[in-house]
Amino acid sequence: MSNLDIIFPASDIERISSRLKECETIGGKFSVLEMFVSEKMGLPEVNPRLPYALQLLNSEHSISIDALSQSLCISNRGLQKLFKKHIGMSPVYYRKIIRFNKAAQLLLNDSENSLTEVSYTCGYFDQAHFIKDFKEFGGISPSEFLRYKTNGSDFYNYRISEPHTLDSIKQQQINI
């Protein structure tokens, strides 16, 4: 009797052992173990469309939600339910987060790009939507972001707790 016999029945241990011996790669063994543990914990099986959807949304090419649902052979509502269940947010919101991160990286790494170029590169149809989403996730406009960058500020670690705080910082700088 092994220590595993306390947690799992002997038949499960024999079954998983034989499946692990059949695997030739470490990745395969991890997949077998992951499926076994998820099954035992009662975790819901992930729809195979989800990893593909995430891959498409994370790819370099921007894809519309309609095109995404068509490529997955699923309705827009079905895609919405799939994301809500496994990701915890809508595919539209997830795509906005991806776009914001991509835009922030482009602005950080390449100062030659105009805001219009960045917005189109990130899949926006106009600069107004880009600026709106950037403000929503970053708390500041892309031009303010670029100003912080040129002044050497660390945007990701900079917090403005109150709007008047920024004014008081500027006033202190003037008084010095």
Short mmCIF file of N, CA and C in Angstrom, two decimals:
data_model
loop_
_atom_site.label_atom_id
_atom_site.label_comp_id
_atom_site.label_asym_id
_atom_site.label_seq_id
_atom_site.Cartn_x
_atom_site.Cartn_y
_atom_site.Cartn_z
N MET A 1 0.85 -1.18 0.00
CA MET A 1 0.00 0.00 0.00
C MET A 1 0.89 1.24 0.00
N SER A 2 0.69 2.12 -1.00
CA SER A 2 1.48 3.35 -1.09
C SER A 2 0.70 4.50 -0.48
N ASN A 3 1.36 5.63 -0.37
CA ASN A 3 0.70 6.83 0.18
C ASN A 3 -0.45 7.29 -0.70
N LEU A 4 -0.36 7.04 -2.01
CA LEU A 4 -1.43 7.45 -2.92
C LEU A 4 -2.71 6.67 -2.70
N ASP A 5 -2.60 5.46 -2.15
CA ASP A 5 -3.78 4.64 -1.90
C ASP A 5 -4.74 5.32 -0.92
N ILE A 6 -4.22 6.21 -0.12
CA ILE A 6 -5.06 6.93 0.84
C ILE A 6 -5.96 7.91 0.09
N ILE A 7 -5.43 8.52 -0.98
CA ILE A 7 -6.16 9.56 -1.71
C ILE A 7 -6.97 8.98 -2.87
N PHE A 8 -6.34 8.07 -3.65
CA PHE A 8 -6.97 7.53 -4.85
C PHE A 8 -7.08 6.01 -4.75
N PRO A 9 -8.11 5.45 -5.36
CA PRO A 9 -8.22 3.98 -5.39
C PRO A 9 -7.09 3.38 -6.23
N ALA A 10 -6.75 2.14 -5.93
CA ALA A 10 -5.65 1.46 -6.62
C ALA A 10 -5.90 1.39 -8.13
N SER A 11 -7.15 1.24 -8.56
CA SER A 11 -7.43 1.17 -9.99
C SER A 11 -7.07 2.48 -10.70
N ASP A 12 -7.33 3.62 -10.03
CA ASP A 12 -6.96 4.91 -10.61
C ASP A 12 -5.44 5.06 -10.70
N ILE A 13 -4.75 4.61 -9.68
CA ILE A 13 -3.30 4.71 -9.66
C ILE A 13 -2.69 3.86 -10.77
N GLU A 14 -3.21 2.65 -10.97
CA GLU A 14 -2.72 1.78 -12.04
C GLU A 14 -3.02 2.39 -13.40
N ARG A 15 -4.20 2.94 -13.56
CA ARG A 15 -4.58 3.54 -14.85
C ARG A 15 -3.70 4.73 -15.18
N ILE A 16 -3.48 5.62 -14.22
CA ILE A 16 -2.66 6.81 -14.48
C ILE A 16 -1.20 6.42 -14.68
N SER A 17 -0.74 5.43 -13.95
CA SER A 17 0.66 4.97 -14.11
C SER A 17 0.89 4.44 -15.52
N SER A 18 -0.03 3.63 -16.02
CA SER A 18 0.16 3.09 -17.36
C SER A 18 0.08 4.19 -18.42
N ARG A 19 -0.80 5.15 -18.22
CA ARG A 19 -0.89 6.27 -19.18
C ARG A 19 0.37 7.12 -19.15
N LEU A 20 0.96 7.30 -17.98
CA LEU A 20 2.19 8.07 -17.87
C LEU A 20 3.36 7.35 -18.53
N LYS A 21 3.39 6.03 -18.41
CA LYS A 21 4.46 5.24 -19.04
C LYS A 21 4.37 5.30 -20.57
N GLU A 22 3.17 5.46 -21.09
CA GLU A 22 2.97 5.53 -22.54
C GLU A 22 3.45 6.86 -23.12
N CYS A 23 3.49 7.90 -22.30
CA CYS A 23 3.90 9.23 -22.78
C CYS A 23 5.41 9.26 -23.00
N GLU A 24 5.79 9.85 -24.12
CA GLU A 24 7.21 9.94 -24.44
C GLU A 24 7.82 11.28 -24.05
N THR A 25 7.00 12.30 -23.87
CA THR A 25 7.54 13.63 -23.55
C THR A 25 7.06 14.07 -22.17
N ILE A 26 7.81 15.00 -21.61
CA ILE A 26 7.43 15.57 -20.31
C ILE A 26 6.10 16.33 -20.45
N GLY A 27 5.96 17.06 -21.56
CA GLY A 27 4.72 17.80 -21.79
C GLY A 27 3.51 16.88 -21.83
N GLY A 28 3.67 15.72 -22.47
CA GLY A 28 2.60 14.73 -22.52
C GLY A 28 2.24 14.22 -21.14
N LYS A 29 3.26 13.99 -20.34
CA LYS A 29 3.03 13.50 -18.97
C LYS A 29 2.29 14.55 -18.13
N PHE A 30 2.68 15.82 -18.31
CA PHE A 30 1.98 16.87 -17.58
C PHE A 30 0.52 16.97 -18.03
N SER A 31 0.29 16.81 -19.32
CA SER A 31 -1.09 16.85 -19.82
C SER A 31 -1.93 15.74 -19.22
N VAL A 32 -1.36 14.53 -19.17
CA VAL A 32 -2.08 13.39 -18.59
C VAL A 32 -2.37 13.65 -17.11
N LEU A 33 -1.39 14.15 -16.38
CA LEU A 33 -1.59 14.44 -14.96
C LEU A 33 -2.61 15.55 -14.75
N GLU A 34 -2.54 16.57 -15.59
CA GLU A 34 -3.49 17.68 -15.48
C GLU A 34 -4.92 17.20 -15.72
N MET A 35 -5.12 16.38 -16.74
CA MET A 35 -6.46 15.85 -17.01
C MET A 35 -6.93 14.97 -15.86
N PHE A 36 -6.05 14.15 -15.31
CA PHE A 36 -6.40 13.27 -14.20
C PHE A 36 -6.83 14.07 -12.98
N VAL A 37 -6.03 15.07 -12.62
CA VAL A 37 -6.34 15.88 -11.43
C VAL A 37 -7.62 16.68 -11.64
N SER A 38 -7.80 17.28 -12.86
CA SER A 38 -9.03 18.03 -13.13
C SER A 38 -10.25 17.14 -13.03
N GLU A 39 -10.11 15.93 -13.55
CA GLU A 39 -11.22 14.97 -13.49
C GLU A 39 -11.56 14.64 -12.05
N LYS A 40 -10.55 14.43 -11.23
CA LYS A 40 -10.77 14.07 -9.83
C LYS A 40 -11.32 15.24 -9.01
N MET A 41 -10.92 16.44 -9.38
CA MET A 41 -11.39 17.62 -8.65
C MET A 41 -12.76 18.07 -9.14
N GLY A 42 -13.21 17.50 -10.24
CA GLY A 42 -14.50 17.88 -10.78
C GLY A 42 -14.48 19.20 -11.52
N LEU A 43 -13.29 19.59 -12.01
CA LEU A 43 -13.21 20.83 -12.78
C LEU A 43 -13.84 20.63 -14.14
N PRO A 44 -14.52 21.64 -14.63
CA PRO A 44 -15.15 21.50 -15.94
C PRO A 44 -14.09 21.42 -17.03
N GLU A 45 -14.37 20.62 -18.02
CA GLU A 45 -13.44 20.48 -19.13
C GLU A 45 -13.49 21.75 -19.98
N VAL A 46 -12.34 22.21 -20.39
CA VAL A 46 -12.27 23.44 -21.18
C VAL A 46 -12.60 23.12 -22.64
N ASN A 47 -13.47 23.93 -23.19
CA ASN A 47 -13.84 23.78 -24.58
C ASN A 47 -12.58 23.99 -25.43
N PRO A 48 -12.28 23.09 -26.37
CA PRO A 48 -11.05 23.22 -27.17
C PRO A 48 -11.01 24.48 -28.03
N ARG A 49 -12.16 25.13 -28.20
CA ARG A 49 -12.19 26.38 -28.96
C ARG A 49 -11.52 27.52 -28.22
N LEU A 50 -11.52 27.45 -26.88
CA LEU A 50 -11.01 28.56 -26.08
C LEU A 50 -9.52 28.83 -26.32
N PRO A 51 -8.64 27.84 -26.25
CA PRO A 51 -7.23 28.14 -26.51
C PRO A 51 -7.00 28.73 -27.90
N TYR A 52 -7.75 28.25 -28.88
CA TYR A 52 -7.62 28.79 -30.23
C TYR A 52 -8.10 30.24 -30.28
N ALA A 53 -9.19 30.54 -29.60
CA ALA A 53 -9.71 31.91 -29.54
C ALA A 53 -8.69 32.84 -28.88
N LEU A 54 -8.10 32.39 -27.79
CA LEU A 54 -7.09 33.20 -27.09
C LEU A 54 -5.88 33.43 -27.99
N GLN A 55 -5.48 32.39 -28.70
CA GLN A 55 -4.35 32.50 -29.61
C GLN A 55 -4.64 33.55 -30.69
N LEU A 56 -5.84 33.52 -31.25
CA LEU A 56 -6.20 34.49 -32.29
C LEU A 56 -6.25 35.92 -31.73
N LEU A 57 -6.80 36.08 -30.53
CA LEU A 57 -6.88 37.41 -29.94
C LEU A 57 -5.50 37.94 -29.55
N ASN A 58 -4.59 37.05 -29.18
CA ASN A 58 -3.24 37.47 -28.79
C ASN A 58 -2.29 37.60 -29.97
N SER A 59 -2.73 37.21 -31.15
CA SER A 59 -1.83 37.25 -32.32
C SER A 59 -1.57 38.69 -32.74
N GLU A 60 -0.62 38.84 -33.61
CA GLU A 60 -0.24 40.16 -34.11
C GLU A 60 -1.36 40.82 -34.90
N HIS A 61 -2.20 40.04 -35.53
CA HIS A 61 -3.26 40.58 -36.38
C HIS A 61 -4.53 40.74 -35.56
N SER A 62 -5.10 41.91 -35.62
CA SER A 62 -6.34 42.17 -34.90
C SER A 62 -7.49 41.47 -35.60
N ILE A 63 -8.36 40.88 -34.82
CA ILE A 63 -9.50 40.15 -35.38
C ILE A 63 -10.77 40.67 -34.72
N SER A 64 -11.80 40.84 -35.51
CA SER A 64 -13.07 41.29 -34.95
C SER A 64 -13.73 40.13 -34.20
N ILE A 65 -14.63 40.46 -33.32
CA ILE A 65 -15.33 39.42 -32.55
C ILE A 65 -16.22 38.60 -33.48
N ASP A 66 -16.83 39.24 -34.47
CA ASP A 66 -17.63 38.50 -35.45
C ASP A 66 -16.77 37.49 -36.22
N ALA A 67 -15.60 37.94 -36.69
CA ALA A 67 -14.70 37.04 -37.42
C ALA A 67 -14.20 35.92 -36.51
N LEU A 68 -13.96 36.25 -35.24
CA LEU A 68 -13.50 35.23 -34.29
C LEU A 68 -14.57 34.16 -34.09
N SER A 69 -15.81 34.57 -33.88
CA SER A 69 -16.88 33.60 -33.66
C SER A 69 -17.11 32.76 -34.92
N GLN A 70 -16.99 33.37 -36.10
CA GLN A 70 -17.14 32.62 -37.34
C GLN A 70 -16.02 31.60 -37.51
N SER A 71 -14.79 31.99 -37.18
CA SER A 71 -13.67 31.06 -37.33
C SER A 71 -13.76 29.90 -36.34
N LEU A 72 -14.45 30.10 -35.24
CA LEU A 72 -14.63 29.05 -34.23
C LEU A 72 -15.91 28.25 -34.46
N CYS A 73 -16.70 28.66 -35.48
CA CYS A 73 -18.00 28.01 -35.75
C CYS A 73 -18.89 28.03 -34.51
N ILE A 74 -19.01 29.20 -33.95
CA ILE A 74 -19.82 29.39 -32.75
C ILE A 74 -20.52 30.75 -32.88
N SER A 75 -21.68 30.88 -32.29
CA SER A 75 -22.40 32.16 -32.35
C SER A 75 -21.69 33.18 -31.45
N ASN A 76 -22.00 34.44 -31.68
CA ASN A 76 -21.43 35.48 -30.82
C ASN A 76 -21.83 35.27 -29.37
N ARG A 77 -23.07 34.88 -29.16
CA ARG A 77 -23.56 34.62 -27.80
C ARG A 77 -22.84 33.42 -27.17
N GLY A 78 -22.61 32.39 -27.99
CA GLY A 78 -21.86 31.22 -27.50
C GLY A 78 -20.44 31.59 -27.12
N LEU A 79 -19.82 32.45 -27.92
CA LEU A 79 -18.46 32.92 -27.62
C LEU A 79 -18.45 33.73 -26.33
N GLN A 80 -19.46 34.56 -26.18
CA GLN A 80 -19.61 35.36 -24.96
C GLN A 80 -19.71 34.45 -23.73
N LYS A 81 -20.55 33.43 -23.79
CA LYS A 81 -20.72 32.50 -22.67
C LYS A 81 -19.43 31.74 -22.38
N LEU A 82 -18.73 31.32 -23.44
CA LEU A 82 -17.46 30.59 -23.28
C LEU A 82 -16.44 31.44 -22.53
N PHE A 83 -16.32 32.70 -22.91
CA PHE A 83 -15.36 33.59 -22.25
C PHE A 83 -15.77 33.89 -20.82
N LYS A 84 -17.04 34.17 -20.61
CA LYS A 84 -17.51 34.47 -19.25
C LYS A 84 -17.25 33.29 -18.31
N LYS A 85 -17.47 32.08 -18.81
CA LYS A 85 -17.32 30.88 -17.98
C LYS A 85 -15.86 30.61 -17.62
N HIS A 86 -14.97 30.72 -18.60
CA HIS A 86 -13.58 30.30 -18.37
C HIS A 86 -12.61 31.45 -18.13
N ILE A 87 -12.87 32.62 -18.67
CA ILE A 87 -11.96 33.76 -18.53
C ILE A 87 -12.49 34.76 -17.51
N GLY A 88 -13.82 34.83 -17.39
CA GLY A 88 -14.41 35.74 -16.41
C GLY A 88 -14.73 37.11 -16.98
N MET A 89 -14.61 37.26 -18.27
CA MET A 89 -14.93 38.53 -18.92
C MET A 89 -15.34 38.26 -20.35
N SER A 90 -15.88 39.27 -20.99
CA SER A 90 -16.31 39.12 -22.38
C SER A 90 -15.11 39.11 -23.30
N PRO A 91 -15.25 38.54 -24.50
CA PRO A 91 -14.14 38.57 -25.46
C PRO A 91 -13.79 39.99 -25.88
N VAL A 92 -14.77 40.88 -25.90
CA VAL A 92 -14.52 42.28 -26.26
C VAL A 92 -13.61 42.93 -25.21
N TYR A 93 -13.92 42.73 -23.94
CA TYR A 93 -13.12 43.31 -22.87
C TYR A 93 -11.71 42.71 -22.87
N TYR A 94 -11.62 41.40 -23.08
CA TYR A 94 -10.32 40.73 -23.16
C TYR A 94 -9.49 41.34 -24.29
N ARG A 95 -10.12 41.55 -25.44
CA ARG A 95 -9.41 42.14 -26.58
C ARG A 95 -8.95 43.56 -26.26
N LYS A 96 -9.74 44.31 -25.51
CA LYS A 96 -9.34 45.67 -25.12
C LYS A 96 -8.08 45.64 -24.26
N ILE A 97 -8.01 44.68 -23.35
CA ILE A 97 -6.82 44.54 -22.50
C ILE A 97 -5.59 44.22 -23.35
N ILE A 98 -5.75 43.30 -24.30
CA ILE A 98 -4.65 42.93 -25.19
C ILE A 98 -4.20 44.16 -25.97
N ARG A 99 -5.15 44.91 -26.51
CA ARG A 99 -4.82 46.10 -27.29
C ARG A 99 -4.10 47.14 -26.44
N PHE A 100 -4.56 47.35 -25.21
CA PHE A 100 -3.90 48.32 -24.34
C PHE A 100 -2.46 47.92 -24.08
N ASN A 101 -2.24 46.67 -23.74
CA ASN A 101 -0.87 46.22 -23.49
C ASN A 101 0.02 46.38 -24.72
N LYS A 102 -0.52 46.05 -25.87
CA LYS A 102 0.24 46.19 -27.12
C LYS A 102 0.55 47.66 -27.38
N ALA A 103 -0.42 48.54 -27.19
CA ALA A 103 -0.22 49.97 -27.42
C ALA A 103 0.82 50.53 -26.45
N ALA A 104 0.72 50.14 -25.18
CA ALA A 104 1.69 50.63 -24.19
C ALA A 104 3.10 50.19 -24.56
N GLN A 105 3.24 48.94 -25.00
CA GLN A 105 4.56 48.45 -25.41
C GLN A 105 5.08 49.20 -26.63
N LEU A 106 4.21 49.43 -27.60
CA LEU A 106 4.62 50.18 -28.79
C LEU A 106 5.07 51.59 -28.42
N LEU A 107 4.31 52.24 -27.55
CA LEU A 107 4.67 53.60 -27.15
C LEU A 107 5.94 53.62 -26.32
N LEU A 108 6.15 52.61 -25.51
CA LEU A 108 7.37 52.55 -24.71
C LEU A 108 8.61 52.27 -25.55
N ASN A 109 8.48 51.35 -26.50
CA ASN A 109 9.64 50.87 -27.23
C ASN A 109 9.96 51.64 -28.50
N ASP A 110 9.00 52.32 -29.07
CA ASP A 110 9.23 52.98 -30.35
C ASP A 110 8.60 54.36 -30.34
N SER A 111 9.41 55.37 -30.11
CA SER A 111 8.89 56.73 -30.04
C SER A 111 8.66 57.33 -31.42
N GLU A 112 9.03 56.61 -32.47
CA GLU A 112 8.85 57.11 -33.83
C GLU A 112 7.40 57.01 -34.30
N ASN A 113 6.63 56.10 -33.73
CA ASN A 113 5.24 55.90 -34.15
C ASN A 113 4.36 57.04 -33.67
N SER A 114 3.48 57.50 -34.55
CA SER A 114 2.50 58.49 -34.14
C SER A 114 1.35 57.76 -33.44
N LEU A 115 0.52 58.49 -32.73
CA LEU A 115 -0.61 57.87 -32.05
C LEU A 115 -1.57 57.24 -33.06
N THR A 116 -1.67 57.84 -34.22
CA THR A 116 -2.52 57.28 -35.28
C THR A 116 -1.98 55.93 -35.74
N GLU A 117 -0.66 55.85 -35.95
CA GLU A 117 -0.04 54.58 -36.37
C GLU A 117 -0.24 53.51 -35.30
N VAL A 118 -0.05 53.88 -34.04
CA VAL A 118 -0.21 52.92 -32.94
C VAL A 118 -1.65 52.44 -32.88
N SER A 119 -2.59 53.36 -33.03
CA SER A 119 -4.01 52.97 -32.95
C SER A 119 -4.36 51.99 -34.07
N TYR A 120 -3.88 52.23 -35.27
CA TYR A 120 -4.17 51.31 -36.38
C TYR A 120 -3.43 49.98 -36.22
N THR A 121 -2.20 50.04 -35.73
CA THR A 121 -1.43 48.81 -35.50
C THR A 121 -2.11 47.92 -34.47
N CYS A 122 -2.77 48.53 -33.50
CA CYS A 122 -3.45 47.77 -32.45
C CYS A 122 -4.87 47.37 -32.82
N GLY A 123 -5.29 47.70 -34.04
CA GLY A 123 -6.59 47.24 -34.52
C GLY A 123 -7.74 48.20 -34.33
N TYR A 124 -7.46 49.43 -33.96
CA TYR A 124 -8.52 50.42 -33.82
C TYR A 124 -8.82 51.04 -35.18
N PHE A 125 -10.08 51.39 -35.40
CA PHE A 125 -10.47 52.01 -36.66
C PHE A 125 -10.31 53.52 -36.62
N ASP A 126 -10.22 54.08 -35.42
CA ASP A 126 -9.97 55.51 -35.32
C ASP A 126 -9.23 55.80 -34.01
N GLN A 127 -8.62 56.95 -33.98
CA GLN A 127 -7.80 57.34 -32.85
C GLN A 127 -8.64 57.64 -31.61
N ALA A 128 -9.87 58.08 -31.79
CA ALA A 128 -10.74 58.42 -30.66
C ALA A 128 -11.01 57.19 -29.78
N HIS A 129 -11.32 56.05 -30.40
CA HIS A 129 -11.56 54.82 -29.62
C HIS A 129 -10.28 54.37 -28.92
N PHE A 130 -9.17 54.52 -29.61
CA PHE A 130 -7.88 54.16 -29.02
C PHE A 130 -7.63 54.99 -27.75
N ILE A 131 -7.82 56.29 -27.86
CA ILE A 131 -7.57 57.17 -26.72
C ILE A 131 -8.52 56.85 -25.57
N LYS A 132 -9.80 56.61 -25.89
CA LYS A 132 -10.81 56.26 -24.87
C LYS A 132 -10.41 54.99 -24.12
N ASP A 133 -10.04 53.93 -24.86
CA ASP A 133 -9.64 52.67 -24.22
C ASP A 133 -8.35 52.84 -23.43
N PHE A 134 -7.40 53.59 -23.97
CA PHE A 134 -6.13 53.80 -23.28
C PHE A 134 -6.36 54.50 -21.95
N LYS A 135 -7.23 55.50 -21.94
CA LYS A 135 -7.56 56.20 -20.69
C LYS A 135 -8.25 55.27 -19.71
N GLU A 136 -9.14 54.40 -20.24
CA GLU A 136 -9.87 53.47 -19.38
C GLU A 136 -8.93 52.53 -18.64
N PHE A 137 -7.92 52.02 -19.32
CA PHE A 137 -7.02 51.05 -18.70
C PHE A 137 -5.80 51.69 -18.06
N GLY A 138 -5.32 52.77 -18.65
CA GLY A 138 -4.10 53.40 -18.15
C GLY A 138 -4.33 54.53 -17.18
N GLY A 139 -5.53 55.09 -17.20
CA GLY A 139 -5.82 56.20 -16.31
C GLY A 139 -5.38 57.55 -16.84
N ILE A 140 -4.62 57.54 -17.93
CA ILE A 140 -4.16 58.76 -18.56
C ILE A 140 -4.24 58.59 -20.07
N SER A 141 -4.14 59.69 -20.78
CA SER A 141 -4.20 59.63 -22.25
C SER A 141 -2.85 59.14 -22.79
N PRO A 142 -2.82 58.67 -24.03
CA PRO A 142 -1.55 58.24 -24.62
C PRO A 142 -0.52 59.37 -24.68
N SER A 143 -0.96 60.60 -24.92
CA SER A 143 -0.01 61.72 -24.97
C SER A 143 0.59 61.98 -23.58
N GLU A 144 -0.22 61.85 -22.52
CA GLU A 144 0.31 61.98 -21.16
C GLU A 144 1.30 60.85 -20.87
N PHE A 145 0.96 59.67 -21.35
CA PHE A 145 1.84 58.51 -21.20
C PHE A 145 3.20 58.80 -21.84
N LEU A 146 3.17 59.37 -23.04
CA LEU A 146 4.43 59.71 -23.72
C LEU A 146 5.19 60.79 -22.97
N ARG A 147 4.47 61.74 -22.37
CA ARG A 147 5.13 62.78 -21.58
C ARG A 147 5.83 62.16 -20.38
N TYR A 148 5.17 61.24 -19.69
CA TYR A 148 5.82 60.55 -18.56
C TYR A 148 7.05 59.81 -19.03
N LYS A 149 6.94 59.19 -20.19
CA LYS A 149 8.06 58.43 -20.75
C LYS A 149 9.25 59.35 -21.02
N THR A 150 9.00 60.49 -21.66
CA THR A 150 10.11 61.40 -22.00
C THR A 150 10.70 62.05 -20.76
N ASN A 151 9.91 62.20 -19.70
CA ASN A 151 10.43 62.76 -18.46
C ASN A 151 11.11 61.72 -17.59
N GLY A 152 11.14 60.47 -18.06
CA GLY A 152 11.81 59.42 -17.32
C GLY A 152 10.99 58.82 -16.20
N SER A 153 9.70 59.09 -16.17
CA SER A 153 8.84 58.54 -15.12
C SER A 153 8.57 57.07 -15.40
N ASP A 154 8.32 56.34 -14.34
CA ASP A 154 7.98 54.93 -14.45
C ASP A 154 6.46 54.82 -14.43
N PHE A 155 5.84 54.76 -15.61
CA PHE A 155 4.38 54.77 -15.73
C PHE A 155 3.73 53.65 -14.95
N TYR A 156 4.27 52.44 -15.04
CA TYR A 156 3.62 51.29 -14.43
C TYR A 156 3.66 51.33 -12.91
N ASN A 157 4.57 52.09 -12.34
CA ASN A 157 4.64 52.18 -10.89
C ASN A 157 4.18 53.54 -10.37
N TYR A 158 3.64 54.36 -11.24
CA TYR A 158 3.19 55.69 -10.86
C TYR A 158 1.71 55.65 -10.54
N ARG A 159 1.35 56.14 -9.39
CA ARG A 159 -0.07 56.16 -8.99
C ARG A 159 -0.47 57.57 -8.61
N ILE A 160 -1.62 57.95 -9.08
CA ILE A 160 -2.19 59.24 -8.68
C ILE A 160 -3.39 58.89 -7.81
N SER A 161 -3.27 59.14 -6.52
CA SER A 161 -4.36 58.77 -5.62
C SER A 161 -5.53 59.75 -5.72
N GLU A 162 -5.24 61.01 -5.88
CA GLU A 162 -6.27 62.04 -6.01
C GLU A 162 -5.87 62.98 -7.14
N PRO A 163 -6.84 63.51 -7.87
CA PRO A 163 -6.50 64.43 -8.96
C PRO A 163 -5.72 65.66 -8.47
N HIS A 164 -6.02 66.14 -7.26
CA HIS A 164 -5.32 67.33 -6.77
C HIS A 164 -3.86 67.03 -6.43
N THR A 165 -3.50 65.76 -6.27
CA THR A 165 -2.13 65.39 -5.95
C THR A 165 -1.17 65.82 -7.05
N LEU A 166 -1.58 65.65 -8.29
CA LEU A 166 -0.75 66.04 -9.42
C LEU A 166 -0.55 67.56 -9.42
N ASP A 167 -1.61 68.31 -9.12
CA ASP A 167 -1.50 69.76 -9.06
C ASP A 167 -0.56 70.19 -7.93
N SER A 168 -0.64 69.52 -6.79
CA SER A 168 0.23 69.88 -5.67
C SER A 168 1.69 69.56 -5.98
N ILE A 169 1.94 68.48 -6.73
CA ILE A 169 3.31 68.14 -7.13
C ILE A 169 3.85 69.23 -8.06
N LYS A 170 3.03 69.66 -9.02
CA LYS A 170 3.45 70.72 -9.94
C LYS A 170 3.72 72.01 -9.17
N GLN A 171 2.86 72.32 -8.22
CA GLN A 171 3.03 73.54 -7.42
C GLN A 171 4.32 73.47 -6.60
N GLN A 172 4.63 72.31 -6.04
CA GLN A 172 5.87 72.15 -5.29
C GLN A 172 7.09 72.35 -6.18
N GLN A 173 7.01 71.85 -7.43
CA GLN A 173 8.12 72.00 -8.35
C GLN A 173 8.32 73.47 -8.71
N ILE A 174 7.22 74.22 -8.82
CA ILE A 174 7.32 75.65 -9.15
C ILE A 174 7.95 76.41 -7.98
N ASN A 175 7.59 76.02 -6.74
CA ASN A 175 8.11 76.71 -5.57
C ASN A 175 9.59 76.42 -5.31
N ILE A 176 10.10 75.35 -5.87
CA ILE A 176 11.51 74.99 -5.63
C ILE A 176 12.40 75.81 -6.46
#
